[in-house]
mmCIF file of C-alpha atoms in Angstrom:
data_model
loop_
_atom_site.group_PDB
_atom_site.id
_atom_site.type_symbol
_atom_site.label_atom_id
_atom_site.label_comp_id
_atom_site.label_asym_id
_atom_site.label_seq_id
_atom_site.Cartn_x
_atom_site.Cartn_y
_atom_site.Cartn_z
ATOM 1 C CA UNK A 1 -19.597 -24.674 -4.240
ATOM 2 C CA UNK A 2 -20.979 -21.579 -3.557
ATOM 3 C CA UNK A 3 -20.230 -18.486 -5.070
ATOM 4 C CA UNK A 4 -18.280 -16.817 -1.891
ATOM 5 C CA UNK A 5 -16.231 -20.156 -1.880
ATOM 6 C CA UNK A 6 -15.160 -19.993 -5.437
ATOM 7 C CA UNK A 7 -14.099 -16.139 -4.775
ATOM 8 C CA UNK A 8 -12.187 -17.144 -2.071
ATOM 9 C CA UNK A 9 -10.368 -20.422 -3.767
ATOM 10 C CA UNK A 10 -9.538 -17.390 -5.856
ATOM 11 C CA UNK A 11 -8.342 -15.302 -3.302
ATOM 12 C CA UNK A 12 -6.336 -18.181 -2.131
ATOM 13 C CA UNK A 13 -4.886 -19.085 -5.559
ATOM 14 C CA UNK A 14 -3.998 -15.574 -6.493
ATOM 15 C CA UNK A 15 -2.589 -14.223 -3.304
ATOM 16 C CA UNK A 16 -1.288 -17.013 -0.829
ATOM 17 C CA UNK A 17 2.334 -17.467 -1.924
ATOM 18 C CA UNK A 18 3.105 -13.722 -2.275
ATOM 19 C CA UNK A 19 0.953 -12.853 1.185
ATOM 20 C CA UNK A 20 3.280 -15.520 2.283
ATOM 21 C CA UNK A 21 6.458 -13.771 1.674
ATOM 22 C CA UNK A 22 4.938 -10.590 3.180
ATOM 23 C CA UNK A 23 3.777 -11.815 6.655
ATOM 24 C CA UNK A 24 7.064 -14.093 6.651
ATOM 25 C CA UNK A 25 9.478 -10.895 6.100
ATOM 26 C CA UNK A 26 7.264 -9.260 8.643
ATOM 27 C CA UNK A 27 7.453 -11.438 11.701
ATOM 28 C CA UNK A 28 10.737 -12.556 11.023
ATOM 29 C CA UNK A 29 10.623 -16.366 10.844
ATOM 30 C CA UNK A 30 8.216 -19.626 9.195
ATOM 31 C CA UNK A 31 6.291 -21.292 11.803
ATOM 32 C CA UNK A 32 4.974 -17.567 12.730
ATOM 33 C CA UNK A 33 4.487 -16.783 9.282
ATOM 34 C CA UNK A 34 2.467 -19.843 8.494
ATOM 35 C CA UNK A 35 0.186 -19.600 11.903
ATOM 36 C CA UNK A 36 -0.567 -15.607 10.916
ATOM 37 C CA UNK A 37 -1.277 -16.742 7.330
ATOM 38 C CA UNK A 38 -4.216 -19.252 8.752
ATOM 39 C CA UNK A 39 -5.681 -16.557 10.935
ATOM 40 C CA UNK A 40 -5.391 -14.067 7.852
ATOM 41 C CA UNK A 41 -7.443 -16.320 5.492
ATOM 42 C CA UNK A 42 -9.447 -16.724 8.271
ATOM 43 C CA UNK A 43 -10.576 -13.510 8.234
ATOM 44 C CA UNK A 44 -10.745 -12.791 4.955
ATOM 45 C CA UNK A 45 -13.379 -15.588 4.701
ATOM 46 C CA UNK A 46 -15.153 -14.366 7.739
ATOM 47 C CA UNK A 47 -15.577 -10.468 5.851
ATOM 48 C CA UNK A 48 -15.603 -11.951 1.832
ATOM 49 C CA UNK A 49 -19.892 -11.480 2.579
ATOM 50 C CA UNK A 50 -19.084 -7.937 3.765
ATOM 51 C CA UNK A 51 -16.561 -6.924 0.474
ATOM 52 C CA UNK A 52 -18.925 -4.720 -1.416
ATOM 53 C CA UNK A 53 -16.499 -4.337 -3.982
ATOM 54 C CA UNK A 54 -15.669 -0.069 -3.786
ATOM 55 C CA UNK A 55 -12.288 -0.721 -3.076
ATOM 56 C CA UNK A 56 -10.429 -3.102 -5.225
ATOM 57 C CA UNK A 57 -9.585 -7.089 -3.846
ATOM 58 C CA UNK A 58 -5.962 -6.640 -4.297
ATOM 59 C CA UNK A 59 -6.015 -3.686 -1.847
ATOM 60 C CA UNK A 60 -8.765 -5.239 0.320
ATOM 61 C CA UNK A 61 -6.917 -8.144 0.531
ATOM 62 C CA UNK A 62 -3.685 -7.198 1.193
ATOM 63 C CA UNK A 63 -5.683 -4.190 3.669
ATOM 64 C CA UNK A 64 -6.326 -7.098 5.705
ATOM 65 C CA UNK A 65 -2.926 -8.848 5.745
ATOM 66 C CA UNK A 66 -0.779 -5.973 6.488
ATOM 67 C CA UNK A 67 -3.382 -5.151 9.568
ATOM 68 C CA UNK A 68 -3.954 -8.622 10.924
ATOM 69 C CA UNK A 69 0.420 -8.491 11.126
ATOM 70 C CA UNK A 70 0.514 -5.260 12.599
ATOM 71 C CA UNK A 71 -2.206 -6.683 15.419
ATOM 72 C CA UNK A 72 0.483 -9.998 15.926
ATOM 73 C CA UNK A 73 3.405 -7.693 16.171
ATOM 74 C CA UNK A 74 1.655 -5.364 18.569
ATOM 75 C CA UNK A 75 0.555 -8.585 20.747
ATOM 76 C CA UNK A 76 3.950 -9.700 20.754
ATOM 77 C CA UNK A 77 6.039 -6.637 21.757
ATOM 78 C CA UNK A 78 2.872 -7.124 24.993
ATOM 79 C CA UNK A 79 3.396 -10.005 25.568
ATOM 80 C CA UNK A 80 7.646 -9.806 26.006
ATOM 81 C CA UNK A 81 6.479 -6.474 27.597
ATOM 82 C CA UNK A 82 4.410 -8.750 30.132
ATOM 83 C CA UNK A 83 7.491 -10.965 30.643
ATOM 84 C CA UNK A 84 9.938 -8.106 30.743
ATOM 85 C CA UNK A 85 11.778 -9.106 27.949
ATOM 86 C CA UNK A 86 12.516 -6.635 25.106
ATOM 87 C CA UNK A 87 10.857 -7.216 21.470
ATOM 88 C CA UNK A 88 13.724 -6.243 19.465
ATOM 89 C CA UNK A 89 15.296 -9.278 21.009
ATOM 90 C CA UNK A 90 12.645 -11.786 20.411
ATOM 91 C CA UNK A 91 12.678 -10.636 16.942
ATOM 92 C CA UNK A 92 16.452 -11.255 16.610
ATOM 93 C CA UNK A 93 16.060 -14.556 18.381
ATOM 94 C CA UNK A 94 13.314 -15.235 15.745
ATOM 95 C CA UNK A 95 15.486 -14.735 12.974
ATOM 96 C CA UNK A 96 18.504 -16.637 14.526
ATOM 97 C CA UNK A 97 16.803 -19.468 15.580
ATOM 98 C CA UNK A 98 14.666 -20.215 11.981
ATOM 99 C CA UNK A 99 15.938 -23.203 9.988
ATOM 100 C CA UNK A 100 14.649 -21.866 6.962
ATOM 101 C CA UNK A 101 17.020 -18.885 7.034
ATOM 102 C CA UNK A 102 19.842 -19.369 4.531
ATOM 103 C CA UNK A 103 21.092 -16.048 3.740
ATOM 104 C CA UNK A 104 24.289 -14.618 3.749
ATOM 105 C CA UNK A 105 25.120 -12.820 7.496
ATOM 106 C CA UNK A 106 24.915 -9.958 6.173
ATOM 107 C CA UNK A 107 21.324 -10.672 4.900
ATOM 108 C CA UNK A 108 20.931 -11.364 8.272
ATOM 109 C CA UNK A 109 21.679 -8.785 9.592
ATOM 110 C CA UNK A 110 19.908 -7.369 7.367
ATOM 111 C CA UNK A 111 16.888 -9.237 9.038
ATOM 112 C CA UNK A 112 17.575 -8.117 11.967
ATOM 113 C CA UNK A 113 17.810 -4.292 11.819
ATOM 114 C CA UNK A 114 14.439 -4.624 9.657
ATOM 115 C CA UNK A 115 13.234 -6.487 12.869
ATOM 116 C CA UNK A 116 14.194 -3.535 15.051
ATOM 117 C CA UNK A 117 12.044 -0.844 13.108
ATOM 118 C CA UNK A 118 9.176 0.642 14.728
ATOM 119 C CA UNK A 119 6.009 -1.063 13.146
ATOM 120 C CA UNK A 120 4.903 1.437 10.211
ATOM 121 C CA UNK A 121 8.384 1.659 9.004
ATOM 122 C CA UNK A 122 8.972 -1.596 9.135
ATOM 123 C CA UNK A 123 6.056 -2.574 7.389
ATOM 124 C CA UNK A 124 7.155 0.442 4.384
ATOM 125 C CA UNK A 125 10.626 -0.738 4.087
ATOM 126 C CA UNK A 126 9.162 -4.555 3.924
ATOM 127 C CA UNK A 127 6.044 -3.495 1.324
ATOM 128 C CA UNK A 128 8.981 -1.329 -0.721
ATOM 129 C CA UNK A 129 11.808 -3.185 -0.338
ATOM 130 C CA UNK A 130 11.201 -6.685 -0.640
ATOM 131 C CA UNK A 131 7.551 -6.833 -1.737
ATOM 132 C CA UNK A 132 8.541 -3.952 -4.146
ATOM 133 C CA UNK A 133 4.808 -2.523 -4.405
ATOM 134 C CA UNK A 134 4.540 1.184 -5.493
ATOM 135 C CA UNK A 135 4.436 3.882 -3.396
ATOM 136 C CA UNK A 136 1.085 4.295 -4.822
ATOM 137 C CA UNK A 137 -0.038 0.531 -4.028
ATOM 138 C CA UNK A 138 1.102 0.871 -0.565
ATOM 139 C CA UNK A 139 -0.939 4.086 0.084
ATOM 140 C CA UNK A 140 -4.080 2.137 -1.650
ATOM 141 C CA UNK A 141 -3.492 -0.519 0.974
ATOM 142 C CA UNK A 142 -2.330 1.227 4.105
ATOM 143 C CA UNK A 143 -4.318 4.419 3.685
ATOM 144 C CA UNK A 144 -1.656 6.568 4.324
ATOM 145 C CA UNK A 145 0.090 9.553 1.954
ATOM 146 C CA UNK A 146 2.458 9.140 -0.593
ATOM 147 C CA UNK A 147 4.679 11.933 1.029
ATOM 148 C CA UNK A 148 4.407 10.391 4.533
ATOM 149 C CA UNK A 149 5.297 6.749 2.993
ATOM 150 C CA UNK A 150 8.541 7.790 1.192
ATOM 151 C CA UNK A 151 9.384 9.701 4.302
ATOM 152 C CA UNK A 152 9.288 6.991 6.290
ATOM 153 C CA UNK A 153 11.024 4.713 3.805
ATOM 154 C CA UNK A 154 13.728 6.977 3.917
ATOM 155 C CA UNK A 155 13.910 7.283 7.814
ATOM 156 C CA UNK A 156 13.515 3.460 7.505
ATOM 157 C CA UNK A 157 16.759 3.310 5.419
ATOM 158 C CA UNK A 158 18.806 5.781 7.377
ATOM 159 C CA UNK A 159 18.180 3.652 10.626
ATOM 160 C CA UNK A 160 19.083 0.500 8.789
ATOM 161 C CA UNK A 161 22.070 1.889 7.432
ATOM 162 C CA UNK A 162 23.230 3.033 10.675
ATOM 163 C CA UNK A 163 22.045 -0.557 12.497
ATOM 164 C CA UNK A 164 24.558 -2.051 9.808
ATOM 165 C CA UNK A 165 27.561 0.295 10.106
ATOM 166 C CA UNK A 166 27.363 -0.088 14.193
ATOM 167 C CA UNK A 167 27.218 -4.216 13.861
ATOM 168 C CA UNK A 168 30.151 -4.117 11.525
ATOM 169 C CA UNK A 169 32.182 -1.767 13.834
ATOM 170 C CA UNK A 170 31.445 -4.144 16.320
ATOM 171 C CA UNK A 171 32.950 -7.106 14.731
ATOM 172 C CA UNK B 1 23.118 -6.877 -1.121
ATOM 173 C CA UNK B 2 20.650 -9.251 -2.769
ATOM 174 C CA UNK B 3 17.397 -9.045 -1.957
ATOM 175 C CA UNK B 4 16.012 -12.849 -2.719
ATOM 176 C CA UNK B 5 16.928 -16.211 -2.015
ATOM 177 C CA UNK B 6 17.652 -15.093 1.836
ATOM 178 C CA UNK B 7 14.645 -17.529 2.745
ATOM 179 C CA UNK B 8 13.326 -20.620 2.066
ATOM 180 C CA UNK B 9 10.222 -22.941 3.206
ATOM 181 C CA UNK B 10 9.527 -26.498 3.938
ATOM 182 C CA UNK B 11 9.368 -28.987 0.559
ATOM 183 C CA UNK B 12 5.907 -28.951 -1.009
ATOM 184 C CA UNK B 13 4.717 -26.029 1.376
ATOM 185 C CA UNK B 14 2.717 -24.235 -0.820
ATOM 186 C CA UNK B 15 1.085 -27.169 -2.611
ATOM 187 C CA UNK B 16 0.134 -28.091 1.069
ATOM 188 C CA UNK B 17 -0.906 -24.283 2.084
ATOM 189 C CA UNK B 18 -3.165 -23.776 -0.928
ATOM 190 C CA UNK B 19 -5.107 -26.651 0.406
ATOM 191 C CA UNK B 20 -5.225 -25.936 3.555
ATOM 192 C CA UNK B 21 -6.347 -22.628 3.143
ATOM 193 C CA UNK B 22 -8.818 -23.705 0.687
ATOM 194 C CA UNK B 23 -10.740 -26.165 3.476
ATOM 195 C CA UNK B 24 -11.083 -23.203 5.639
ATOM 196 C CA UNK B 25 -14.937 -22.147 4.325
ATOM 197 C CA UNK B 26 -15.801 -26.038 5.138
ATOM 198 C CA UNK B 27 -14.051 -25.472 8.573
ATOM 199 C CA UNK B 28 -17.059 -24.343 11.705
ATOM 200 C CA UNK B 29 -15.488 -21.226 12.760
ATOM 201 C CA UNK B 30 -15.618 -21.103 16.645
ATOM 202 C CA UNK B 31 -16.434 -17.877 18.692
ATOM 203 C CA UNK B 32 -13.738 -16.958 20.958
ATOM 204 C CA UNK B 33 -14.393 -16.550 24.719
ATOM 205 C CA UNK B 34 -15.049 -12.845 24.562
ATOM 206 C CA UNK B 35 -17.210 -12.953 21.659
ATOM 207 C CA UNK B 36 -19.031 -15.630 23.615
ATOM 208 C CA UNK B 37 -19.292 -13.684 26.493
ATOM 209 C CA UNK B 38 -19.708 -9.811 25.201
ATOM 210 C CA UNK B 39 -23.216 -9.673 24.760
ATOM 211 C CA UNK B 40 -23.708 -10.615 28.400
ATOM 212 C CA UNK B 41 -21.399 -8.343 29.260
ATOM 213 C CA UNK B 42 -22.758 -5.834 27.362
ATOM 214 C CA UNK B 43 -26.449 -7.171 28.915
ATOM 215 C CA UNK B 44 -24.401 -6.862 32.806
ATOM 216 C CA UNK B 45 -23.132 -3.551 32.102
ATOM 217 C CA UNK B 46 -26.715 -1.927 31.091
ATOM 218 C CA UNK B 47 -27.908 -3.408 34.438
ATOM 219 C CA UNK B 48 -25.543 -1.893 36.328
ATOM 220 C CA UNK B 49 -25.786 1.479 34.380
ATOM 221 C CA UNK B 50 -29.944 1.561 34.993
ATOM 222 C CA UNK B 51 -29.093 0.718 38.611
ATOM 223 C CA UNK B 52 -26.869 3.434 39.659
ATOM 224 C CA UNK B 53 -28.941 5.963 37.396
ATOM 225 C CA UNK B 54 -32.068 4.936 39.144
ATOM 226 C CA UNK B 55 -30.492 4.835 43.040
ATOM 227 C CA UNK B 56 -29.433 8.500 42.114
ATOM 228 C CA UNK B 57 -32.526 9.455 40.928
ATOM 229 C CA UNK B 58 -34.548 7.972 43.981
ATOM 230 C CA UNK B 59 -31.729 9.605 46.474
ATOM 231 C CA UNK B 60 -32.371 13.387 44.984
ATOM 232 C CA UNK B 61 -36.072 12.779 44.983
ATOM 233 C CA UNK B 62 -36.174 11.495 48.604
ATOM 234 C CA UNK B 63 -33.836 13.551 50.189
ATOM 235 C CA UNK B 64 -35.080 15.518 53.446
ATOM 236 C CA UNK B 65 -36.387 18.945 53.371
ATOM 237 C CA UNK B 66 -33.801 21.659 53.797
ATOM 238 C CA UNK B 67 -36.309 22.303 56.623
ATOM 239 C CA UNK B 68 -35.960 19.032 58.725
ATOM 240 C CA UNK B 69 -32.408 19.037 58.620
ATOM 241 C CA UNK B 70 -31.401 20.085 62.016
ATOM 242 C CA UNK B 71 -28.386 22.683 61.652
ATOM 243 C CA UNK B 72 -31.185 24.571 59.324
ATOM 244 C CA UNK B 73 -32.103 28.218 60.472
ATOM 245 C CA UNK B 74 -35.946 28.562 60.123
ATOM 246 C CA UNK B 75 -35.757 32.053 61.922
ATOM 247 C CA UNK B 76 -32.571 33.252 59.801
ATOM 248 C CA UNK B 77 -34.384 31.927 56.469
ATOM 249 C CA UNK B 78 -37.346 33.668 56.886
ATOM 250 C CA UNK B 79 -36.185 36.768 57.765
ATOM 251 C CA UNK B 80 -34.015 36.773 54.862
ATOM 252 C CA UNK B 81 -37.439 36.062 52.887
ATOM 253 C CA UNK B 82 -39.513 38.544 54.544
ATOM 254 C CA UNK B 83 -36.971 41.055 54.657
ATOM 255 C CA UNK B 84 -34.252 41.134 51.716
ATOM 256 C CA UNK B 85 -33.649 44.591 52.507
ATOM 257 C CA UNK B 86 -32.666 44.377 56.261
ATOM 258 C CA UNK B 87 -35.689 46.634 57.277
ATOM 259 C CA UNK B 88 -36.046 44.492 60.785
ATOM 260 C CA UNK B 89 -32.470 44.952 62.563
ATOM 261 C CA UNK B 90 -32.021 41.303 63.404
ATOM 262 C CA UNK B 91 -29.147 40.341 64.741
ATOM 263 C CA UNK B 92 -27.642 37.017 65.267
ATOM 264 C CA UNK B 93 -28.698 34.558 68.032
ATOM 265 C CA UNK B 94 -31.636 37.103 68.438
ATOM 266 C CA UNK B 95 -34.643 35.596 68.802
ATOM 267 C CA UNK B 96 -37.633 37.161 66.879
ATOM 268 C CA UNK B 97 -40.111 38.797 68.982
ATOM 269 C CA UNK B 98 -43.026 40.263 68.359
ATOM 270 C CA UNK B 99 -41.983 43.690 68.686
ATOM 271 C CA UNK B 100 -40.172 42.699 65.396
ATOM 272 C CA UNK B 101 -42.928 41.109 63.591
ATOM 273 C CA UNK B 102 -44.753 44.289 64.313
ATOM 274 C CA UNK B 103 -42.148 46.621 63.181
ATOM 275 C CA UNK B 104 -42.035 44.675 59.863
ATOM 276 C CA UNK B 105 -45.910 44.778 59.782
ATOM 277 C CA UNK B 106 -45.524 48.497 59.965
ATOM 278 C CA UNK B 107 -42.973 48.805 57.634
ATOM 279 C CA UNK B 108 -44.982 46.605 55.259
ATOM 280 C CA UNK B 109 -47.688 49.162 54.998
ATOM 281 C CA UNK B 110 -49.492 47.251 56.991
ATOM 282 C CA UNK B 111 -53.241 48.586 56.900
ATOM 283 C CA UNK B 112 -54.212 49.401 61.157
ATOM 284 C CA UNK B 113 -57.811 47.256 60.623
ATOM 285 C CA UNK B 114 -54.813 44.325 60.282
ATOM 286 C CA UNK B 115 -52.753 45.289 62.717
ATOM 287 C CA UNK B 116 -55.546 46.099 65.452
ATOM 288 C CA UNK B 117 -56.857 42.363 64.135
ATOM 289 C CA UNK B 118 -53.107 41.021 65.048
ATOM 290 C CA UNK B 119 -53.796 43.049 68.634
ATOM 291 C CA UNK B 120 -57.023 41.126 69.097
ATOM 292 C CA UNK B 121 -56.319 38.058 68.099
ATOM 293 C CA UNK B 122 -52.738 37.970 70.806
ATOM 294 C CA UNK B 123 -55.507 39.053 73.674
ATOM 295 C CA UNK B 124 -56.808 35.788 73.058
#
C-alpha cells in the first residue's frame, strides 16, 4: 500500500461517519447523502498528491466536503430551475419522502425550514447547529469571517424561527 | 427541540461505507466527457482565434488605396495638401486650371527661371 493510500484509509477512518452526518443534514435525505459522499472521497483522493500540508487535513478535508455540497445543491436548484419546479420544494419532498427520517414533526419541520435557507446560511446553521464546530473551525474551513458567520447564523435562526411560527399558525 | 436521533441509516451502513470508500484508490478513475474533450476544444478554439486574427490582419493590409476608391477627390485632396491655407480660391465642382496652378506657383515664391520653364515646357 502506498503511502497516499494509507493517508487516505486514514482520511476515511477518521472522517467518513461524521462527513456523513454533514452532507446528509445538508441535502436533506440518505440515498443523496451517500451518492455525494462517493463523489467527495472521490475527490479527496484525486487532490491527496496535491495536499502540501499548509493548511491542516481536518480543514482541508472538510474544505472539500462543504464545497463539493454546495456544487450538488447549486446543480439541483438548476436543474428544478430547468424543469420549472421550485427547489425549496424538492428539498421538502426530499425530507418527506426519506425512510430513514424518524424524528418528531416538529424535527421535521425543523428539516424543512433548514432546507429552505439560502446556501451559506444553511450550510452555518448546519456546521453550528448540528455539526456544532466553532465559529472559529467553520471560518478555518469556509474561509469566511467570524463576524460574517455569526451574522449569518443569527439571520439563519431568525428565518427559521419565523418558518416555524408560520407552519404552526397554519395548523 | 432535540437535536439528535432525528435520523437514522441503513443496518451495517457504515461498516459497508468505510469499505467502500476505502476501494476507491484501487478504483480507475474515468475522465468525464468534457475533460475528454477540453483540450480539443481548447486546441479548436486557438484555431479559430489565429484565423480571425490573421483574416483581419490580411483585410487592413490589402485594402485599396484611399486613391482607387472611386467617390475619392484627387483634385479636393491635393489642394488641401498644396494649399492648407486657402491661398488658391477653389471652389467646389471647380475644376483646377492652370491659371490656378500658376497662381499657387506664384504664391509659392516660385523663382521666374521655373515658371518661364513651366511656360516652355506647355508650348510643347
Amino acid at each position: 500500500m502506498s503511502e497516499l493510500e494509507s493517508i487516505f484509509n486514514r482520511i476515511v477512518k477518521e472522517y467518513s461517519e461524521r462527513l456523513y452526518w454533514h452532507v446528509r443534514r445538508m441535502v436533506g435525505c440518505h440515498e443523496d447523502a451517500d451518492d455525494l459522499l462517493q463523489e467527495i472521497f472521490l475527490k479527496i483522493w484525486t487532490a491527496l498528491p496535491s495536499f502540501r500540508g499548509e493548511a491542516q487535513l481536518y480543514t482541508w478535508v472538510w474544505r472539500i466536503a462543504t464545497n463539493e455540497t454546495l456544487n450538488h445543491l447549486r446543480k439541483e436548484r438548476v436543474r428544478a430551475a430547468l424543469r420549472f419546479a421550485s427547489a425549496d420544494d424538492l428539498g421538502a419532498r426530499k425530507i418527506e419522502g426519506d425512510p430513514y427520517f424518524n424524528g418528531t414533526a416538529a424535527q421535521r419541520e425543523l428539516w424543512k425550514s433548514v432546507a429552505r435557507l439560502p446556501q451559506k446560511q444553511r450550510q452555518v446553521f448546519v456546521m453550528r447547529w448540528w455539526d456544532e464546530l466553532s465559529y472559529e473551525e467553520i471560518s478555518a474551513i469556509t474561509g469566511t469571517s467570524v463576524g460574517a458567520l455569526k451574522a449569518s447564523y443569527h439571520i439563519a435562526q431568525e428565518k427559521i424561527k419565523l418558518n416555524l411560527s408560520d407552519s404552526e399558525v397554519s395548523k | 427541540m432535540t437535536k439528535k436521533n432525528d435520523i437514522s441509516v441503513p443496518e451495517g451502513y457504515f461498516r459497508n461505507l468505510e469499505q467502500n470508500l476505502s476501494r476507491i484508490p484501487q478504483q480507475e478513475v474515468r475522465p468525464t466527457l468534457m475533460q475528454k474533450v477540453s483540450p480539443w476544444l481548447a486546441y479548436a478554439a486557438s484555431l479559430a482565434i489565429l484565423a480571425t486574427l490573421g483574416n483581419f490582419i490580411f483585410r487592413q493590409s490589402s485594402a485599396a488605396p484611399a486613391w482607387e476608391d472611386e467617390g475619392w477627390d484627387y483634385i479636393s485632396y491635393l489642394s488641401r495638401s498644396l494649399d492648407p491655407d486657402g491661398m488658391i480660391e477653389l471652389k467646389e465642382n471647380d475644376e483646377l486650371t492652370q491659371e490656378d496652378i500658376m497662381n499657387y506657383l506664384l504664391a509659392s515664391n516660385i523663382s521666374v527661371e521655373q515658371l518661364e520653364q513651366t511656360n516652355y515646357e506647355e508650348d510643347y
